Coordinates of C-alpha atoms (C1' of nucleotides) in Angstrom, one line a residue:
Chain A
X1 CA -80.2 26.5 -63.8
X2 CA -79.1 30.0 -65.3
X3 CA -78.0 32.5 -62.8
X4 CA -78.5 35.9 -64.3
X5 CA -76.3 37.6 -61.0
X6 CA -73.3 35.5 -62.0
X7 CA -70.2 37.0 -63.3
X8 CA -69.8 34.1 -65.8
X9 CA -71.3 35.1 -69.3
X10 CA -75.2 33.9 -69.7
X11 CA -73.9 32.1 -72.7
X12 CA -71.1 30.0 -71.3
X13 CA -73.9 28.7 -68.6
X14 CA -75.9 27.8 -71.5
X15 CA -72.8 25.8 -72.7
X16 CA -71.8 24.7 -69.5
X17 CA -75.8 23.3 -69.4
X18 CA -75.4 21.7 -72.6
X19 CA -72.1 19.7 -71.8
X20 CA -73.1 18.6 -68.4
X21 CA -76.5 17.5 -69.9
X22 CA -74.1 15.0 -72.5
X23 CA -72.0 14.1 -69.4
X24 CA -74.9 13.0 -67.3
X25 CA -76.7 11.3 -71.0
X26 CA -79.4 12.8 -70.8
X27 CA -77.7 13.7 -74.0
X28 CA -76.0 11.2 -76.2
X29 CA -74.0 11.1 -79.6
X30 CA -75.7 12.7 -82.3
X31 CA -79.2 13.4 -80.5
X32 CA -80.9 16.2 -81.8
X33 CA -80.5 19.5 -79.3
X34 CA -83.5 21.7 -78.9
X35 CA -84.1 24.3 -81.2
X36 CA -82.7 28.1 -80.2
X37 CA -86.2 29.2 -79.4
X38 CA -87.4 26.2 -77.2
X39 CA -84.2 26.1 -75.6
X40 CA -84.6 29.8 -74.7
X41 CA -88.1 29.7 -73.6
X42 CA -86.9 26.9 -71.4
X43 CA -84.1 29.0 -70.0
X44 CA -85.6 31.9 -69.6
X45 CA -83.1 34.2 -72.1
X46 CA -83.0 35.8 -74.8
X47 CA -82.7 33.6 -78.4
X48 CA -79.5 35.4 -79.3
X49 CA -77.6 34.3 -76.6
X50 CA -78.6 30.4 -77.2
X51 CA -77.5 30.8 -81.0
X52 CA -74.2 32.6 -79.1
X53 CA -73.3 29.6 -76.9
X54 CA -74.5 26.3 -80.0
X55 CA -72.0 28.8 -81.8
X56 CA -69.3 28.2 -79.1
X57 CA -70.2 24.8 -79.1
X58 CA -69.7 24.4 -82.3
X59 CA -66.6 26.0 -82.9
X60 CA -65.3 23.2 -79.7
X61 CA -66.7 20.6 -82.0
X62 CA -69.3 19.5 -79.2
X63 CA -72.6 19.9 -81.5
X64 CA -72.5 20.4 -85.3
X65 CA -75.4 22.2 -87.1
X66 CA -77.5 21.0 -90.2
X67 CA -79.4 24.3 -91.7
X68 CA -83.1 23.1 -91.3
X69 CA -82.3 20.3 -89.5
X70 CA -81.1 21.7 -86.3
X71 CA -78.1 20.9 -83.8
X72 CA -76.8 17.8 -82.9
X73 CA -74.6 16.3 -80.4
X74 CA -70.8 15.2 -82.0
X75 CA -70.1 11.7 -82.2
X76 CA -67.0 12.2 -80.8
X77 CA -68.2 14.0 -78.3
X78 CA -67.5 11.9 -74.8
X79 CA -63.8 11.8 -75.9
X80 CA -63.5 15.2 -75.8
X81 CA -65.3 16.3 -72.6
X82 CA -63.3 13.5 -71.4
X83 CA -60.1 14.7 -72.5
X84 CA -61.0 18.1 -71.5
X85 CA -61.8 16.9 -68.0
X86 CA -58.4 15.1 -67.8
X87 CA -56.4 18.2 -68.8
X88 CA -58.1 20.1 -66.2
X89 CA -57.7 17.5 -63.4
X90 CA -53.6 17.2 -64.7
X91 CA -53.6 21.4 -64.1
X92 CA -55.6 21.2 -60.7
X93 CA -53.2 17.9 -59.5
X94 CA -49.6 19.6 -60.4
X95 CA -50.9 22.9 -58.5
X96 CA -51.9 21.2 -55.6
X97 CA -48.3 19.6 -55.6
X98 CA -47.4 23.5 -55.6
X99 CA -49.1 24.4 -53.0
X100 CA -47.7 21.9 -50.9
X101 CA -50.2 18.8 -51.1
X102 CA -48.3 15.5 -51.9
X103 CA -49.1 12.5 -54.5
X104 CA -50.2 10.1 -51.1
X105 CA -52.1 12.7 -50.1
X106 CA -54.1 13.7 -53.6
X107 CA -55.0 9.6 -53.8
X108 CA -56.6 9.6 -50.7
X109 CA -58.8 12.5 -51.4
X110 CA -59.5 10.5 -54.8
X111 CA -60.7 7.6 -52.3
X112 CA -62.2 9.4 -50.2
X113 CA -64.8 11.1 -53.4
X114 CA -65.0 7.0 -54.8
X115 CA -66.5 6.6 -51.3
X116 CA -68.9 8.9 -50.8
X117 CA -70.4 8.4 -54.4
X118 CA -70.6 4.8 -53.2
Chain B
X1 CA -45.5 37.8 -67.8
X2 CA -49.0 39.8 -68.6
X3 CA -50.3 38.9 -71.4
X4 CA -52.5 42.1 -72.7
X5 CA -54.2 39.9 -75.0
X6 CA -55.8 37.5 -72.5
X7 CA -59.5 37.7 -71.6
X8 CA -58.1 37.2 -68.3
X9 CA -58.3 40.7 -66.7
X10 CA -54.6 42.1 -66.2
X11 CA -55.5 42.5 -62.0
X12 CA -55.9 38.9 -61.9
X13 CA -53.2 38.0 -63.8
X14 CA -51.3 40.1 -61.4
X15 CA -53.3 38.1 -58.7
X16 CA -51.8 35.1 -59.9
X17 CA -48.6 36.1 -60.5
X18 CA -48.5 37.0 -56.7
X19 CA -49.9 33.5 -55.7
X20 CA -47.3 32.0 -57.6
X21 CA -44.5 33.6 -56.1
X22 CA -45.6 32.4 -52.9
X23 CA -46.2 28.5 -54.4
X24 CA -42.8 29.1 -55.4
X25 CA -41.7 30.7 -52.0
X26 CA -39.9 33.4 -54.0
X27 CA -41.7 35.5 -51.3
X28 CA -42.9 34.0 -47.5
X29 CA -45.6 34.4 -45.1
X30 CA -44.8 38.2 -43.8
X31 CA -42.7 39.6 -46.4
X32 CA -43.4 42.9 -47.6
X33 CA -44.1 42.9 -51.6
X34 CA -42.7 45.6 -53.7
X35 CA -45.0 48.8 -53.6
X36 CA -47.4 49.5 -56.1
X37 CA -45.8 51.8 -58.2
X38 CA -42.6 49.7 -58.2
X39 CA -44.8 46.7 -59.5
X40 CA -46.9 48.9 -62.0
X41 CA -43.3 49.6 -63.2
X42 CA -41.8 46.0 -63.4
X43 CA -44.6 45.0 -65.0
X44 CA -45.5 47.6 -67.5
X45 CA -49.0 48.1 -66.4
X46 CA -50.5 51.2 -64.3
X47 CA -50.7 51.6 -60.6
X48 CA -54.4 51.4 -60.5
X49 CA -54.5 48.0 -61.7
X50 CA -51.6 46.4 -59.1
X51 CA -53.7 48.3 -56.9
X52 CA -57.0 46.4 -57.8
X53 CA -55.2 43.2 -57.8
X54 CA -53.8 44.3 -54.1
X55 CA -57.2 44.5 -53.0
X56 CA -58.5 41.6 -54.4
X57 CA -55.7 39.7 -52.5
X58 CA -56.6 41.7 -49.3
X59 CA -60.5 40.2 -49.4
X60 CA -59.0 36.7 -49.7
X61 CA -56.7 37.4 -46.8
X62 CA -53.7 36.2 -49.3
X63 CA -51.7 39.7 -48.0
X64 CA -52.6 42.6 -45.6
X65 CA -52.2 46.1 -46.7
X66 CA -50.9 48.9 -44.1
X67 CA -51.6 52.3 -45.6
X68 CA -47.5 54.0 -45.5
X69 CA -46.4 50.8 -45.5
X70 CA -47.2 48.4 -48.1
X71 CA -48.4 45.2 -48.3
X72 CA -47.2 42.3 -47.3
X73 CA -47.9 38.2 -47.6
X74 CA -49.9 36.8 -44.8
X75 CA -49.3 34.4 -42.5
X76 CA -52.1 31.3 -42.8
X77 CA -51.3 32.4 -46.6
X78 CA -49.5 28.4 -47.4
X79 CA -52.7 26.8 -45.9
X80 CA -55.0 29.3 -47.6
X81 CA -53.3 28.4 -51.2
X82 CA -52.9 24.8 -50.1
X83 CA -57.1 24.2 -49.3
X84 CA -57.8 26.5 -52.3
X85 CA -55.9 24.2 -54.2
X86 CA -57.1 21.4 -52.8
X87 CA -60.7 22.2 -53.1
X88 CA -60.2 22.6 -57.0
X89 CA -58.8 19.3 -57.2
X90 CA -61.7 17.9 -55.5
X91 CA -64.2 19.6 -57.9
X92 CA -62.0 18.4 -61.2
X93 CA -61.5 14.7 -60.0
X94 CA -65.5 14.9 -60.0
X95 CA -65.8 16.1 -63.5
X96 CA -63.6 14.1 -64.8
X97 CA -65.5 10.9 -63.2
X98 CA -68.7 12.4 -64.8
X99 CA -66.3 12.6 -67.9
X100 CA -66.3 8.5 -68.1
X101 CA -62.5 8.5 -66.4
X102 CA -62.0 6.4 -63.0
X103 CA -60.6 6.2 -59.9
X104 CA -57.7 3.8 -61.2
X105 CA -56.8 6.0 -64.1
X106 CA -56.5 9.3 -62.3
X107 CA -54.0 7.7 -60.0
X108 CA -52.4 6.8 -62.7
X109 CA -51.8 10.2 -64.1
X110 CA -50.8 11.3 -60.5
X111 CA -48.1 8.8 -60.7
X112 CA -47.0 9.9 -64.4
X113 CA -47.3 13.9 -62.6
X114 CA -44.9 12.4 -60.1
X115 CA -42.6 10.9 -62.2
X116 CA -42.3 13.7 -64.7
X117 CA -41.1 15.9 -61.8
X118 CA -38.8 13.5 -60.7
Chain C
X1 CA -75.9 66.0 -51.3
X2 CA -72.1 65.3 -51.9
X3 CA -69.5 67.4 -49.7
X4 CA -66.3 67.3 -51.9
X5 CA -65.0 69.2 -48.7
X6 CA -65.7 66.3 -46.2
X7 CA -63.2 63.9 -44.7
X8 CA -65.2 61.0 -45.7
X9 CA -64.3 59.5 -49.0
X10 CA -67.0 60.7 -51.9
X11 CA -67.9 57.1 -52.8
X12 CA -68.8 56.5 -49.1
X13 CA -70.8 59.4 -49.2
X14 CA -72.3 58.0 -52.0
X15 CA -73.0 54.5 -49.7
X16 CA -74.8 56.2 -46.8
X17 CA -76.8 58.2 -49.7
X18 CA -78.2 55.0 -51.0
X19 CA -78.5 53.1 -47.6
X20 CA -80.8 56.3 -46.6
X21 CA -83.1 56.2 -49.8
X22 CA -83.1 52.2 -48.7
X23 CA -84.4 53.8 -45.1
X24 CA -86.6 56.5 -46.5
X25 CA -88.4 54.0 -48.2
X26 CA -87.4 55.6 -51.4
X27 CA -85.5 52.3 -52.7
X28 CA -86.9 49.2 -52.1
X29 CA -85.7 45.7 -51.7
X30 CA -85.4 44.6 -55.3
X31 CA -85.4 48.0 -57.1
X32 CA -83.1 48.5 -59.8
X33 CA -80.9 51.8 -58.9
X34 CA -79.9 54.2 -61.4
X35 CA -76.9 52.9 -63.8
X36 CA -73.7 54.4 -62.4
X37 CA -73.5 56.6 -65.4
X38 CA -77.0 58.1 -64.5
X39 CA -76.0 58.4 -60.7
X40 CA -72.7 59.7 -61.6
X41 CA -74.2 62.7 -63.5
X42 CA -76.6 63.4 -60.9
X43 CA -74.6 63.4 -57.7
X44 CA -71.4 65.3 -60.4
X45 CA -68.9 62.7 -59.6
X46 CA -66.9 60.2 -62.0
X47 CA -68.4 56.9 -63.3
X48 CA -65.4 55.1 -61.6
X49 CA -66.2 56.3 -57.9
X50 CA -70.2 55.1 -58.8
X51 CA -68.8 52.2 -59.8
X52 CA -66.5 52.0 -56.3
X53 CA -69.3 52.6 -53.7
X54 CA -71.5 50.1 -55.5
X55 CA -69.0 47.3 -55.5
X56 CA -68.4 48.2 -51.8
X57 CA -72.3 48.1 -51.3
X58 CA -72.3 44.8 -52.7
X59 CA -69.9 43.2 -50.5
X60 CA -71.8 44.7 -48.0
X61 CA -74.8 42.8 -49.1
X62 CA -77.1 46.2 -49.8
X63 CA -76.7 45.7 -53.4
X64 CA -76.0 43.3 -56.1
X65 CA -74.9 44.0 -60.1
X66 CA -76.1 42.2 -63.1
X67 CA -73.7 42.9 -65.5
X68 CA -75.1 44.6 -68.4
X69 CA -78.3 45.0 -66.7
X70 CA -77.9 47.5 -63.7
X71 CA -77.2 47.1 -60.0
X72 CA -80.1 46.1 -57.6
X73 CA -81.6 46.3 -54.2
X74 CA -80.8 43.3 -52.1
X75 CA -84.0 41.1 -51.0
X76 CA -82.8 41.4 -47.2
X77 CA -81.6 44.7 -47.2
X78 CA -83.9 45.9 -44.8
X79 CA -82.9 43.7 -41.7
X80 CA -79.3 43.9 -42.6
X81 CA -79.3 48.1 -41.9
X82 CA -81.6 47.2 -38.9
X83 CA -79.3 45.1 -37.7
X84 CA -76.3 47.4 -38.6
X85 CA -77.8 49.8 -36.5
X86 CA -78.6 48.5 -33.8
X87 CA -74.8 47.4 -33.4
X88 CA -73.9 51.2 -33.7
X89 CA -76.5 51.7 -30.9
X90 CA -75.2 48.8 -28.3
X91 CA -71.6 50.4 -28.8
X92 CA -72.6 54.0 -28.4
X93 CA -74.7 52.9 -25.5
X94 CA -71.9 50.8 -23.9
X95 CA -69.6 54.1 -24.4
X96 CA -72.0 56.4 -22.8
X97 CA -72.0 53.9 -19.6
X98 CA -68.8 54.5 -19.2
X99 CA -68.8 58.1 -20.2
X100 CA -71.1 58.3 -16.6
X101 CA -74.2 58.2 -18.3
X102 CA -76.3 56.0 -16.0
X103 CA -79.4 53.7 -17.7
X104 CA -82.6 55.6 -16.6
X105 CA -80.3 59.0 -18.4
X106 CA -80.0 57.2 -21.6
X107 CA -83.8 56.3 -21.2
X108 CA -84.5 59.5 -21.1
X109 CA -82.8 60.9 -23.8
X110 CA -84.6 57.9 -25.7
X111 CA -87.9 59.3 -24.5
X112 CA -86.9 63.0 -25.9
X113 CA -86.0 62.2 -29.3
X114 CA -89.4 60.0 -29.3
X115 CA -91.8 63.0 -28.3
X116 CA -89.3 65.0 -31.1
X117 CA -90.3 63.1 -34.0
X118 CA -94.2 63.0 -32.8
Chain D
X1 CA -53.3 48.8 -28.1
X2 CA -52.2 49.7 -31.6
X3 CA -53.3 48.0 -34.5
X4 CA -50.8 49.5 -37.2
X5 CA -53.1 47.2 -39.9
X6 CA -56.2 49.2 -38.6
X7 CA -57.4 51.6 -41.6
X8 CA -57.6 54.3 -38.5
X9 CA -54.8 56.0 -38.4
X10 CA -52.1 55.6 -35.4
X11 CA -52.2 59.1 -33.8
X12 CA -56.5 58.4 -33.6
X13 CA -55.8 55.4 -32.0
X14 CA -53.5 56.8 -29.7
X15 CA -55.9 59.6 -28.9
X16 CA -58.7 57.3 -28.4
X17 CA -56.3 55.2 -25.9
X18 CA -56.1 58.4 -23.9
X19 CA -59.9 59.0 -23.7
X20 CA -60.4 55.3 -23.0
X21 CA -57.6 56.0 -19.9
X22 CA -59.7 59.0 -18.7
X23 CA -62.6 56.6 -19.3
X24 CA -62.0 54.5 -17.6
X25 CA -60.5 56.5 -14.3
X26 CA -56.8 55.0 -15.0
X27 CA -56.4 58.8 -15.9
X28 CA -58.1 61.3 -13.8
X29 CA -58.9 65.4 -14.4
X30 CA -55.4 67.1 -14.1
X31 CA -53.1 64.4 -14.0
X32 CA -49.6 64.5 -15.7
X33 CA -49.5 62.1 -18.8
X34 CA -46.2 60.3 -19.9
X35 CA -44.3 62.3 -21.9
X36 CA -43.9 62.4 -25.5
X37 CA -41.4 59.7 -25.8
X38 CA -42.3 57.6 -22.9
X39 CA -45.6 56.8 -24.9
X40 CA -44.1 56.6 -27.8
X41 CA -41.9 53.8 -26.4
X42 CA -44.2 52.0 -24.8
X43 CA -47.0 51.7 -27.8
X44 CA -44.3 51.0 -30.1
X45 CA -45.0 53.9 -32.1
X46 CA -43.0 57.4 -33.7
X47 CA -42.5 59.8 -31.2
X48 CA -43.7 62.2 -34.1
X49 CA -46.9 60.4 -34.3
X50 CA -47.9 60.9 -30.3
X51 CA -47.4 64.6 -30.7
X52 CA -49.8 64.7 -33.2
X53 CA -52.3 63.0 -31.3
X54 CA -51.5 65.5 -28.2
X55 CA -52.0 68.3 -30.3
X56 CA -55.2 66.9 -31.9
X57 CA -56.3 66.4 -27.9
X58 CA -55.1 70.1 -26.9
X59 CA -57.5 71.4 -29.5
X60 CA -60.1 69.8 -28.2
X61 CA -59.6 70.5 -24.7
X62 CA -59.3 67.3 -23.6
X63 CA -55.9 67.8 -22.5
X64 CA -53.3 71.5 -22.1
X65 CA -49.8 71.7 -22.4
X66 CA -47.3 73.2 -20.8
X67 CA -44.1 73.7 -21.9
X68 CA -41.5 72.8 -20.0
X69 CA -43.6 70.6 -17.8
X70 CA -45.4 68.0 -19.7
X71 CA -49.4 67.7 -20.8
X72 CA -52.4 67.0 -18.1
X73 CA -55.7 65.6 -18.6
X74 CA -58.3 69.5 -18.8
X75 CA -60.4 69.6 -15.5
X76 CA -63.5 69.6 -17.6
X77 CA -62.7 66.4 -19.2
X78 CA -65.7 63.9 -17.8
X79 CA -68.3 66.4 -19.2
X80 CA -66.7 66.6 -22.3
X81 CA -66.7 63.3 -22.7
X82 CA -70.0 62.1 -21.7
X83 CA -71.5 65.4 -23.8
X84 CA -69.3 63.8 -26.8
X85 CA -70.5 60.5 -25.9
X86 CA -74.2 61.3 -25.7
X87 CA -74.5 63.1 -28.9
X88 CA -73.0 60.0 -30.6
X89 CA -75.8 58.5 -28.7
X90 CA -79.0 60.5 -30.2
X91 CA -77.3 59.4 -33.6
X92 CA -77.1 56.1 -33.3
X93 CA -80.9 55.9 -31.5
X94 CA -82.1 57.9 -34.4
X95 CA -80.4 55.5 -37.0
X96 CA -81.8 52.9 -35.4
X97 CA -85.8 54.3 -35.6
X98 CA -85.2 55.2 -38.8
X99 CA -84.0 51.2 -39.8
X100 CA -87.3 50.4 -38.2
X101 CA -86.4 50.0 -34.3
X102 CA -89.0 51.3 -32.1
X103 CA -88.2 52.6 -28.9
X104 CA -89.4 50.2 -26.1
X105 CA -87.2 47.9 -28.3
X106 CA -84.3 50.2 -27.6
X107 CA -85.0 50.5 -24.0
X108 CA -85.0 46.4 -23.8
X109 CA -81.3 46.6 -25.2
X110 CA -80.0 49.5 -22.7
X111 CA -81.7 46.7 -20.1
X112 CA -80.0 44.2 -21.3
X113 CA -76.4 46.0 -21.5
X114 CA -76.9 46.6 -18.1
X115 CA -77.6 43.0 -16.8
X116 CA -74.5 41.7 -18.9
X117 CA -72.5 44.5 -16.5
X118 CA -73.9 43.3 -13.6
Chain E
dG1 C1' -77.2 50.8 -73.1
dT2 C1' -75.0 48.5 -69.2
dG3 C1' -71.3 47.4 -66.2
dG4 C1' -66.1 45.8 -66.3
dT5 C1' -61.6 47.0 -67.1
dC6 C1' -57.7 50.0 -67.8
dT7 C1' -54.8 54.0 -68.4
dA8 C1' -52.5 58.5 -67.2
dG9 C1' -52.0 61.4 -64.1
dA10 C1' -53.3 64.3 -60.0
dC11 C1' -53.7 65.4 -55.0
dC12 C1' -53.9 64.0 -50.2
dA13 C1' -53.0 61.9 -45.4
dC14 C1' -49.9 59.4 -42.9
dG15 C1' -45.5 58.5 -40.8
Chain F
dG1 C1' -42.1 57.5 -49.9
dT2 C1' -46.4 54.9 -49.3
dG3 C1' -51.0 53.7 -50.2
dG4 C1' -55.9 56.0 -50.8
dT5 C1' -58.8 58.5 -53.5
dC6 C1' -60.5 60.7 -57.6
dT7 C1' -61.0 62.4 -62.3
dA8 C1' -61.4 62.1 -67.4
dG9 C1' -61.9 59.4 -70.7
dA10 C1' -61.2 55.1 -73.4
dC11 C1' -62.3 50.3 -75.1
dC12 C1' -64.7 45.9 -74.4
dA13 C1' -68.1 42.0 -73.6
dC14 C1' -72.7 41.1 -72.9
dG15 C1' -77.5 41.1 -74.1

DNA sequence: GTGGTCTAGACCACG
DNA sequence: GTGGTCTAGACCACG
């Protein structure tokens, strides 16, 4: 799951890891995450760079942390990735119109991805 | 136009810049692109770095460099931006399904896109 | 090892020096090669032209960087070269056809660098 | 003929089209090339740039001037060639053992270069 | 400590 | 004049 040869930080997989996990609810609203140690024995890094992405995680309001207690997943926390994801698709959509793709065009290809989940 | 404080590195920001001028068709498939001195000067950054960003657009067939010369925009390059484009679409429609958001509602932010441009 | 006098770019040099410890069996696939600081002090060039042959061996295939950890041997390095040079051969065989060099000639010359090496 | 996007540059290419002419027999030992500007014209190239290649060719006596009267292929030429082609040869064969070819295996490739001619 | 990025400035081949 | 290469040396993120 981590990929030590990519150019994207060891950390932000580890975030990455954690979002998708509450994405696909294998993690839900206010389930307790693993601790640093467990989580890094899991991934195979070092426990410095788990505390480095629950820190990032925090700061985006996707976990909280109770000293003692551990890390938990935000209540709020569907919303956001939510929100996240649509600001991203809005970006992706109005460069594709850029580059010469049109709205017909951009629906289809949405119909087309509903199918093949199907 | 560069932003010096941006984690994005300054050669891809001039990377973009490029690709945007050619979204925009300030500049079309075969024209020559200022030199990299010229561009290092307009944009207040050194040589080396247009000339990293030159390179990086070389390997992604976005413009073709003849030593003497210069470099100019490709010819495939609308296509190229156009299925790059596309294929980023494709991957942020997924999230965003993953995300909780469906089919019906991203259309309907493609027709809001559509409308805020008209 | 390095000939600041030759035509050939220094951080090609550099390239061929590696693929050849990769043939002399003095790298293996997997090794980790000396950080380009280390190499760059032995061989008495700058850091930056290191750093330029190994991101040229790595789109090559040879070699591939872990950020922060060092740059590698690739896993399949040792058909790629074998493959490489076999190319070489086919071409320089082809030109020697039509130099005048007939088959049983080239066979020969084959032969005489065989008996050389034993 | 030219490839003005090659990295090689032009006056190589243009000798290497008149070794490829005596090659191939289009160009035979003491024959009058076109002049100067007559190539130049018809490879689409700077008069400036075909002397160069002559002069790189005079020096190595592949082809002799005289003024007045124009430049012919040397008499020597074929040997010069195939010695030139043979030597590049022997390197490539000896790149190739060292990546781990063995001889017969060389020999089966010279065989089957000579079926595809045939 | 490692590689990634960047600057300032130099010299060179090519055309 | 153009891009290609190279140096010396700096700062940064990552682990």
């Amino acid at each position: 799951m981590i990929d030590l040869q990519s150019r994207v930080p060891i950390y932000e997989q580890v975030c990455e890891g954690v979002k998708n996990m509450l994405l696909d609810g294998e993690l839900k609203a206010g389930d307790r995450l693993p601790g640093v140690r467990e989580m890094a024995k899991q991934l195979g890094v070092n426990p410095n760079t788990v505390t480095k992405a629950f820190r990032s995680l925090e700061q985006n309001k996707i976990i909280y942390t109770v000293p003692g207690k551990g890390s938990f997943a935000a209540d709020i926390v569907n919303d956001k990735l939510k929100n996240e994801a649509l600001l991203v698709f809005d970006e992706a959509a109005k460069k594709a119109v850029r580059a010469g793709a049109d709205i017909s065009e951009l629906k289809d290809r949405l119909e087309a991805l509903d199918n093949d989940r199907a």
